[in-house]
Short mmCIF file of C-alpha atoms and ligand atoms in Angstrom, two decimals:
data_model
loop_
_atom_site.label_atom_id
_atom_site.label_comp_id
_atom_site.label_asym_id
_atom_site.label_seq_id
_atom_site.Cartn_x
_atom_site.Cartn_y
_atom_site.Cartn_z
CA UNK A 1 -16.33 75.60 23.73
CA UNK A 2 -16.44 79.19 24.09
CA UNK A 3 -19.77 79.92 22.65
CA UNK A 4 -21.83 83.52 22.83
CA UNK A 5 -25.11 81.89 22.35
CA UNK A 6 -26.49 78.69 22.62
CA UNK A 7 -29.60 77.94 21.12
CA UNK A 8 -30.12 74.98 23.26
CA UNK A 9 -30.49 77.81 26.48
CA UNK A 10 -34.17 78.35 25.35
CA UNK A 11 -34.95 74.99 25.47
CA UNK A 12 -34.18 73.95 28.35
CA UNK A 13 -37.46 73.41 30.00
CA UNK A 14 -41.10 73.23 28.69
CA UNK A 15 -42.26 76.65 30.18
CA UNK A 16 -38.87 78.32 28.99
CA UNK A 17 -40.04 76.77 25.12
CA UNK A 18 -43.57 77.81 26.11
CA UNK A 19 -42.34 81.58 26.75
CA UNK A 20 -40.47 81.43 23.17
CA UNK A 21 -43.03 79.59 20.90
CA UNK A 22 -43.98 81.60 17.79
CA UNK A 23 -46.72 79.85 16.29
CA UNK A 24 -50.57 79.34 18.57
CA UNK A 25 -53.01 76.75 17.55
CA UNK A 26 -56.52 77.51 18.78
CA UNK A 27 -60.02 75.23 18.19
CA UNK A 28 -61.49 78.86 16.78
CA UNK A 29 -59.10 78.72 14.17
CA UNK A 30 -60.39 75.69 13.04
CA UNK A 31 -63.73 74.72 10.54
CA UNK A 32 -64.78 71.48 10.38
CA UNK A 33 -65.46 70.20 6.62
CA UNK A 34 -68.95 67.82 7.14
CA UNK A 35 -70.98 65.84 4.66
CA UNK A 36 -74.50 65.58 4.75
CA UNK A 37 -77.21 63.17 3.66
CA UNK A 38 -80.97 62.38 3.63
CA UNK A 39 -82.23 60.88 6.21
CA UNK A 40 -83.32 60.82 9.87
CA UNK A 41 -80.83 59.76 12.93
CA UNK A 42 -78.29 58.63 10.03
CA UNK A 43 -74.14 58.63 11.16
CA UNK A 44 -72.87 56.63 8.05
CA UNK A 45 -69.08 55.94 8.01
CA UNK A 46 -67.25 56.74 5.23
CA UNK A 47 -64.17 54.18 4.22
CA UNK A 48 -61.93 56.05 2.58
CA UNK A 49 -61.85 58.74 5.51
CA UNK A 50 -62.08 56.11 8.65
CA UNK A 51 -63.40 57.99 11.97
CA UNK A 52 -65.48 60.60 9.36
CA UNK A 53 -69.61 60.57 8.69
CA UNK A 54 -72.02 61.56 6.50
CA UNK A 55 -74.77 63.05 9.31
CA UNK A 56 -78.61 63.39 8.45
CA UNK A 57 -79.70 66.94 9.28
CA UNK A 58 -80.54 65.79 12.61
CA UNK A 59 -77.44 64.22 13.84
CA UNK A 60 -75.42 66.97 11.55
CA UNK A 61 -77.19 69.36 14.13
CA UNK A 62 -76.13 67.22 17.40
CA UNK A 63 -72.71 67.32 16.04
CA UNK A 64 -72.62 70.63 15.80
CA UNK A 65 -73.57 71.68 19.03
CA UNK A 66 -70.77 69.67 19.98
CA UNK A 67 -68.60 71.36 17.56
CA UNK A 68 -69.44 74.62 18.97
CA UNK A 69 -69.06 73.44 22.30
CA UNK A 70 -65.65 73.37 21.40
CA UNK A 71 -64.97 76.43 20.32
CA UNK A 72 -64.52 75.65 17.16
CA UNK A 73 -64.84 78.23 14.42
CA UNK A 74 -67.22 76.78 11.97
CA UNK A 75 -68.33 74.32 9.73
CA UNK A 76 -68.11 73.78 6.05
CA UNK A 77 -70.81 71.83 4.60
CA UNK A 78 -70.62 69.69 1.62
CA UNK A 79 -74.08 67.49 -0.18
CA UNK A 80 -74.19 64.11 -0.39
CA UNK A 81 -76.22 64.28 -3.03
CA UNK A 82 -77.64 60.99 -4.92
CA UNK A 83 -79.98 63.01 -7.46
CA UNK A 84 -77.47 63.40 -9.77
CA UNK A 85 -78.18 64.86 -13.45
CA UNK A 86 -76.30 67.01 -16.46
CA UNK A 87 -77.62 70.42 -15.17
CA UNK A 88 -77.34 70.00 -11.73
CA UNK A 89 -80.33 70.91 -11.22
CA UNK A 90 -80.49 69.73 -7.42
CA UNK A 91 -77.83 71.85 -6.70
CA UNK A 92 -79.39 74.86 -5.99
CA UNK A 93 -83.10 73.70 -4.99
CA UNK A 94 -84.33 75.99 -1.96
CA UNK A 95 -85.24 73.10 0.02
CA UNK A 96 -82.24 70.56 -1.22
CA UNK A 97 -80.49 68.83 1.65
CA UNK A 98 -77.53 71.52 2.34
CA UNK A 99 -80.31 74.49 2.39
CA UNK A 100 -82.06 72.44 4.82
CA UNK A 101 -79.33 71.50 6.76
CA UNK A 102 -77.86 75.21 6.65
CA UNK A 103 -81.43 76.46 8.29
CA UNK A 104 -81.17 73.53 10.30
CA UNK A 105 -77.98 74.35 12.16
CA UNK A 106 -78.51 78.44 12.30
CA UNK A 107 -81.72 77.28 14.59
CA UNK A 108 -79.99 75.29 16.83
CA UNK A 109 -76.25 76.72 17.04
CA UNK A 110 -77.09 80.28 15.27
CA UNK A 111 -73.46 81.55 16.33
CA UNK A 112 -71.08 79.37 14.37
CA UNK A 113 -70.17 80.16 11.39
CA UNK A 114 -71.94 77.79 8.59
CA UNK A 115 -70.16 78.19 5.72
CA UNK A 116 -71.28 75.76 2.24
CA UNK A 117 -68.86 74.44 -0.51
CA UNK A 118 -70.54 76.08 -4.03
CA UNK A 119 -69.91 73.39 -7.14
CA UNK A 120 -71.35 71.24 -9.38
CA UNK A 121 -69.27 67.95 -9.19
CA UNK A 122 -71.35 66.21 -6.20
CA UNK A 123 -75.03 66.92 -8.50
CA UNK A 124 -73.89 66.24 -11.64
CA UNK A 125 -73.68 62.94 -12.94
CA UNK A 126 -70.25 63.72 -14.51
CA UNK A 127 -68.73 64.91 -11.53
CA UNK A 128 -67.12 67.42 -12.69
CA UNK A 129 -67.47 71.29 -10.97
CA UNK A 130 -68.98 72.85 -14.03
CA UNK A 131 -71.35 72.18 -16.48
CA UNK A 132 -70.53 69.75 -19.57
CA UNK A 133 -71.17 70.93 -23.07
CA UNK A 134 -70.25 69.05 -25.96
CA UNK A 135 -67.15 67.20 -24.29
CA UNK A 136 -66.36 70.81 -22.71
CA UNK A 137 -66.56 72.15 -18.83
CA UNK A 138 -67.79 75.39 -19.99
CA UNK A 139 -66.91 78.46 -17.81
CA UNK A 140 -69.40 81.17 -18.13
CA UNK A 141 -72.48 79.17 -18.30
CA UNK A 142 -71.13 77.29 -15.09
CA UNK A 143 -70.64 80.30 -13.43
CA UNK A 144 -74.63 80.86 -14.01
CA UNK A 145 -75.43 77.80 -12.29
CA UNK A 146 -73.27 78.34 -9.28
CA UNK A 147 -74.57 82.46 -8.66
CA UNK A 148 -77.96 80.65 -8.32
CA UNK A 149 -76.50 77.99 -5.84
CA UNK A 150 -74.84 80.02 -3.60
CA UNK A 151 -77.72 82.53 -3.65
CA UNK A 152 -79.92 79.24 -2.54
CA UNK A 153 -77.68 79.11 0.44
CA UNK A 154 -77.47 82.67 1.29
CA UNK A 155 -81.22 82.61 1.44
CA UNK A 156 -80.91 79.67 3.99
CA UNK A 157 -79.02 81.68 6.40
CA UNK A 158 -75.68 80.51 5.45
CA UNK A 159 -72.60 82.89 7.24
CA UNK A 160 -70.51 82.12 4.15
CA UNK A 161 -70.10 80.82 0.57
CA UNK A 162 -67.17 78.66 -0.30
CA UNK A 163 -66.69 78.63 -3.75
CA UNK A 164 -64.59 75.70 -4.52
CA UNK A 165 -64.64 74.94 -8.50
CA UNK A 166 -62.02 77.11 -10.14
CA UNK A 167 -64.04 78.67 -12.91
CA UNK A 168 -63.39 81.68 -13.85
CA UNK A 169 -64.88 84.98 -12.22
CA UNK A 170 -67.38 83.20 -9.94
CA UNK A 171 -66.28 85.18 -6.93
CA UNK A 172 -67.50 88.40 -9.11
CA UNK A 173 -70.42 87.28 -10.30
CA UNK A 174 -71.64 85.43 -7.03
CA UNK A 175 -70.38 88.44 -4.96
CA UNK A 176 -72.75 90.62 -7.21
CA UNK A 177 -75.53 88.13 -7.00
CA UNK A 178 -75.43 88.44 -3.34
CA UNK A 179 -75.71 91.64 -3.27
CA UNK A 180 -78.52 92.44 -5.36
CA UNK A 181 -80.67 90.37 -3.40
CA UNK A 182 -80.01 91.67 -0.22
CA UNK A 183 -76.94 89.67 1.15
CA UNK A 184 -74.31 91.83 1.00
CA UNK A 185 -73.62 90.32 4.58
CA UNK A 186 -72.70 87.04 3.41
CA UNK A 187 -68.72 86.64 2.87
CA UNK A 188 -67.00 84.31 0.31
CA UNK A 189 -64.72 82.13 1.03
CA UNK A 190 -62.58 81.59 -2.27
CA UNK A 191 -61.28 78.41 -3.15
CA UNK A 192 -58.70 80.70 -5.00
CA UNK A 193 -55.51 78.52 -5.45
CA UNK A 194 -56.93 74.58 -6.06
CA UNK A 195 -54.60 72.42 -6.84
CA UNK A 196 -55.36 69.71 -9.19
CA UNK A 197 -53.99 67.00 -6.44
CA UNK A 198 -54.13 63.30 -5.97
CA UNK A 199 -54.92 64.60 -2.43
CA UNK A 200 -58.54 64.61 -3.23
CA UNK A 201 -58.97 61.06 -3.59
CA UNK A 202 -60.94 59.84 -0.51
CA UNK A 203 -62.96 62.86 -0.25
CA UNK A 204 -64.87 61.47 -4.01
CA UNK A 205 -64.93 58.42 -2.19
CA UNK A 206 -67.09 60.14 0.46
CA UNK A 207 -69.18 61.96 -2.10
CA UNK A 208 -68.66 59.41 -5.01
CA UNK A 209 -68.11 62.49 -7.25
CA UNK A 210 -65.23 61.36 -9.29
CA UNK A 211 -65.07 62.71 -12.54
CA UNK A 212 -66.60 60.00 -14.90
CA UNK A 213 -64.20 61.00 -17.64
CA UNK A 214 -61.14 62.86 -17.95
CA UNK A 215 -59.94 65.17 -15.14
CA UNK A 216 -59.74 68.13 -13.66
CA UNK A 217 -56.43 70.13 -14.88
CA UNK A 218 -58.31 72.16 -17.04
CA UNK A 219 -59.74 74.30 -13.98
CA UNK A 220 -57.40 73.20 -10.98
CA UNK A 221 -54.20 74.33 -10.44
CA UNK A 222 -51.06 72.99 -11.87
CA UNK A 223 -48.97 71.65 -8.54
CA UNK A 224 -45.65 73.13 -10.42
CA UNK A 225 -46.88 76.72 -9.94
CA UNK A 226 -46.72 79.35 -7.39
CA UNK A 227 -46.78 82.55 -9.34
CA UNK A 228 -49.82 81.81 -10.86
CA UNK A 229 -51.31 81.26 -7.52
CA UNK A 230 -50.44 84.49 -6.27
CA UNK A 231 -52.62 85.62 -9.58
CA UNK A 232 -55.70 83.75 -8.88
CA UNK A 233 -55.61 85.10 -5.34
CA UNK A 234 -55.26 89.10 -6.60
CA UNK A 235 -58.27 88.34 -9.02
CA UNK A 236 -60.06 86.85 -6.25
CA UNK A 237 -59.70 89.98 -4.01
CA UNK A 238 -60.25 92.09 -6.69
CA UNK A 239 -63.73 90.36 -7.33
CA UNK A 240 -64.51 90.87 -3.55
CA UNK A 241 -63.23 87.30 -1.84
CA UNK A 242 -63.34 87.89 1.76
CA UNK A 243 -61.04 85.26 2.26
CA UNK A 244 -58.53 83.31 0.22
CA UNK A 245 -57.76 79.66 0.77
CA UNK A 246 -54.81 77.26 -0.67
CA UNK A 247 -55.58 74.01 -0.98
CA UNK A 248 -54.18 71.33 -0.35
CA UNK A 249 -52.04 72.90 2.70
CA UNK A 250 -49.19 70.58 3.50
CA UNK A 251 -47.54 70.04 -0.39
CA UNK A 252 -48.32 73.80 -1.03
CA UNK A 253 -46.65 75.05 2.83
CA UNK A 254 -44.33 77.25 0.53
CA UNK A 255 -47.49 78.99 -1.38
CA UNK A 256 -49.29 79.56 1.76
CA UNK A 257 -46.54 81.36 3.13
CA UNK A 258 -46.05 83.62 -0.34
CA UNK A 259 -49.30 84.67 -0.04
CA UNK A 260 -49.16 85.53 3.70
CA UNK A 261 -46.17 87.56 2.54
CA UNK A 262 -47.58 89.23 -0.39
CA UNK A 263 -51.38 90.35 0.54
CA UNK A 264 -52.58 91.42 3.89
CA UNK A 265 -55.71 89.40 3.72
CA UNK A 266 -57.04 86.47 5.70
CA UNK A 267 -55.67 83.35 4.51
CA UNK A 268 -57.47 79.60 4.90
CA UNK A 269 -55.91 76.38 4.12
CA UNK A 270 -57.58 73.40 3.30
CA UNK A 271 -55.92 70.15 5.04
CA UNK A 272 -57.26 68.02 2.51
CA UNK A 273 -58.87 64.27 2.24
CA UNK A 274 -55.92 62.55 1.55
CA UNK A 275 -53.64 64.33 4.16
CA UNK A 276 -55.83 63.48 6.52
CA UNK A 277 -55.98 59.42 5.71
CA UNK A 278 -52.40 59.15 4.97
CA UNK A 279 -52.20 59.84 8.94
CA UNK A 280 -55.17 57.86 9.50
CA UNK A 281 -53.97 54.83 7.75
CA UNK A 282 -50.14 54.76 9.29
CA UNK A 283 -51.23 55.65 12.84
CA UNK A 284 -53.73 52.20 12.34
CA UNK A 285 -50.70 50.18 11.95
CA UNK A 286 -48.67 51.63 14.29
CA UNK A 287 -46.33 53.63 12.53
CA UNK A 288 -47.19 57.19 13.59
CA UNK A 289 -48.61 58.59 16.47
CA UNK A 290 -51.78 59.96 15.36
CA UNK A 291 -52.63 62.80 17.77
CA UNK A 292 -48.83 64.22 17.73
CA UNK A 293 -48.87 63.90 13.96
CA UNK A 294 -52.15 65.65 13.78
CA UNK A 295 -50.92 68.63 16.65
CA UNK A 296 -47.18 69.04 13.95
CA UNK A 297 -49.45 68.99 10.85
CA UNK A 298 -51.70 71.82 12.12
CA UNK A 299 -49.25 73.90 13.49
CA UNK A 300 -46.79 73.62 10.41
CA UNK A 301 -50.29 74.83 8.10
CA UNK A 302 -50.40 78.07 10.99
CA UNK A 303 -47.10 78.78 11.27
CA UNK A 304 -46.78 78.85 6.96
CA UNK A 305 -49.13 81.68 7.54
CA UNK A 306 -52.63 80.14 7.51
CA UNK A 307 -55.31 82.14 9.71
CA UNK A 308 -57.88 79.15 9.61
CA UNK A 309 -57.42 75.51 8.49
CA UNK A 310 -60.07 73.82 7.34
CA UNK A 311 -59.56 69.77 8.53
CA UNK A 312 -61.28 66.95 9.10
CA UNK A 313 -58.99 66.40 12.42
CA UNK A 314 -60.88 69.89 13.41
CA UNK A 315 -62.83 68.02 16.36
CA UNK A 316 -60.13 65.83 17.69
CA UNK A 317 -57.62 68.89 17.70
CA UNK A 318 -60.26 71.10 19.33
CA UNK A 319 -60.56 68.19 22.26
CA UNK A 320 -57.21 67.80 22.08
CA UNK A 321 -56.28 71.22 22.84
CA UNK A 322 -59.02 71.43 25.80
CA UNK A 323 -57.54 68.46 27.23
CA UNK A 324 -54.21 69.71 27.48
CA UNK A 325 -54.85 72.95 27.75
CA UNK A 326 -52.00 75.24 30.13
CA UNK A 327 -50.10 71.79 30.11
CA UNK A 328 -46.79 72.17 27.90
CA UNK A 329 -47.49 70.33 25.39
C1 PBG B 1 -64.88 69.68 -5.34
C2 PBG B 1 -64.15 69.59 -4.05
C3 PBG B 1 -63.13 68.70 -3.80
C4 PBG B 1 -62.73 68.90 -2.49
C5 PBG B 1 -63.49 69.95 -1.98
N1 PBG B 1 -64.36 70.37 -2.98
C6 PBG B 1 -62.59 67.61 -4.63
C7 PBG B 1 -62.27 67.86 -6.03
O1 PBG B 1 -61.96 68.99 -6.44
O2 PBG B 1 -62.36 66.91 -6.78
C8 PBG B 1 -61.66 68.12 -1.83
C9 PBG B 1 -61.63 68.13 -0.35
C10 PBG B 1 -60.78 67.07 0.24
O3 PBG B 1 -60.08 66.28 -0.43
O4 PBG B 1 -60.81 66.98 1.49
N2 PBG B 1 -65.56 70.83 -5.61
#
């Protein structure tokens, strides 16, 4: 065949793909989502997310030097919270278990970035993100409720606030909070286009914050949309988001790369629950190979246009990547 170019030149060898290879995964673009309980030396596994924990302060703290260690980026912590009620109230107590776990961690591993999910749905004995009032997830007085949360973990030393319950103008009102008491430092990282996904599933069984009743399509995301994701995201700047994140990543790959086209702003993606144990479950029997599936997952959320990915495969990547480090892979 008489052929000008031929594709198949540049791949002839693993340094020649090395030297043409557009997309770099790195451990420091990853943050580790962890769950954390009361306790003392507790490492409980959690069945719907085999080879994840919920850590007690102390062992959250172990883990994290380990994390760090790695060069991973940071860590995103979530409550395990068992003190549920309609207000909740536990939520933003100055010495509940994330505040204590925040100050925790900035003693021992001060440098990595501790960054805390802000929302209702693991306190409240609904489970949804916002307050309930008379059969309704009200917006403004929810928004209350989480501008004293986040300012709970501020005051703990956390690096950022991750807003992740979709009411409206909480990245305002918490960015304002923050400010007025003397943490204008302290960045927010917007959940700003959540998806109301089935993707979500085994992370309630890790919290067992499942909505009691009804759902949660009246403050997520419709999947069907993209446009309307590119809103949320310009109101979320506009209310002073240092970062925008899509979530789920792998279903929403096309909206991840709109936004990387449309705003020149960091971008995080959240590899959700349920990616993570669909590749979980099929690498157990045998279908998949788990470490290759979790190296093309990662690198499909980066090259889409994601700056950090937020993933529960965060550690085994990071080793991963150290262990074959300079080897083509
Ligand atoms: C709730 C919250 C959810 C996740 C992060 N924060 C679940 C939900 O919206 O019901 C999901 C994370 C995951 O599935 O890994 N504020």
């Amino acid at each position: 065949m008489d052929l000008v170019y031929r594709p198949r030149r540049l791949r002839r060898s693993a340094p020649i793909r090395g030297l043409v290879r557009e997309t770099e995964l790195s451990p420091r673009q990853l943050i580790y989502p962890m769950f954390v309980t009361e306790g003392k030396s507790v490492r409980e596994h959690i069945d719907t997310m085999p080879g994840q924990f919920r850590f007690s302060t102390d062992e959250l703290v172990r883990e994290c030097e380990e994390l760090y260690a790695l060069g991973i980026g940071g860590v995103n912590l979530f409550g395990y919270s068992i003190e549920k009620d309609e207000l909740a109230s536990k939520s933003y107590d100055p010495n509940g278990l994330v505040q204590r776990a925040v100050r925790a961690i900035k003693e021992a591993v001060p440098e990595l970035c501790v960054q805390t999910d802000v929302a209702l749905d693991p306190y409240t004995t609904h489970g949804h993100d916002g307050l309930v009032i008379n059969g309704e997830i009200v917006n403004d007085e929810s928004v209350e409720v989480l501008c004293k949360m986040a300012l709970s973990h501020a005051e703990a030393g956390a690096d950022w606030v991750a807003p992740s319950d979709m009411m409206d103008g909480r990245i305002g009102a918490i960015r304002n909070a923050l400010d007025v008491q003397g943490f204008s430092h302290v960045g927010i990282l917007a959940y700003s286009a959540k998806y109301a996904s089935c993707f979500y599933g085994p992370f309630r069984g890790a919290l067992l914050s499942a909505p009691k009743s009804g759902d949660k399509k009246t403050y997520q995301m419709d999947p069907a949309n993209t446009r309307e994701a590119l809103r949320e995201i310009s109101l979320d700047l506009e209310e002073g988001a240092d970062v925008v994140m899509i979530k789920p990543a792998l279903t929403y790959l096309d909206v991840i790369s709109r936004v990387r086209d449309t705003f020149d702003v960091p971008i995080a993606a959240y590899n959700v629950s349920g990616e993570y144990a669909m590749v979980v479950a099929a690498a157990e029997k045998g279908w998949i190979d788990r470490d290759r599936a979790m190296m093309e997952m990662l690198l499909s959320i980066r090259r889409a246009g994601a700056d950090m990915i937020l993933t529960y495969f965060a550690k085994d990547a990071a080793a991963f990547l150290r262990a074959n480090y300079g080897s083509y892979t």
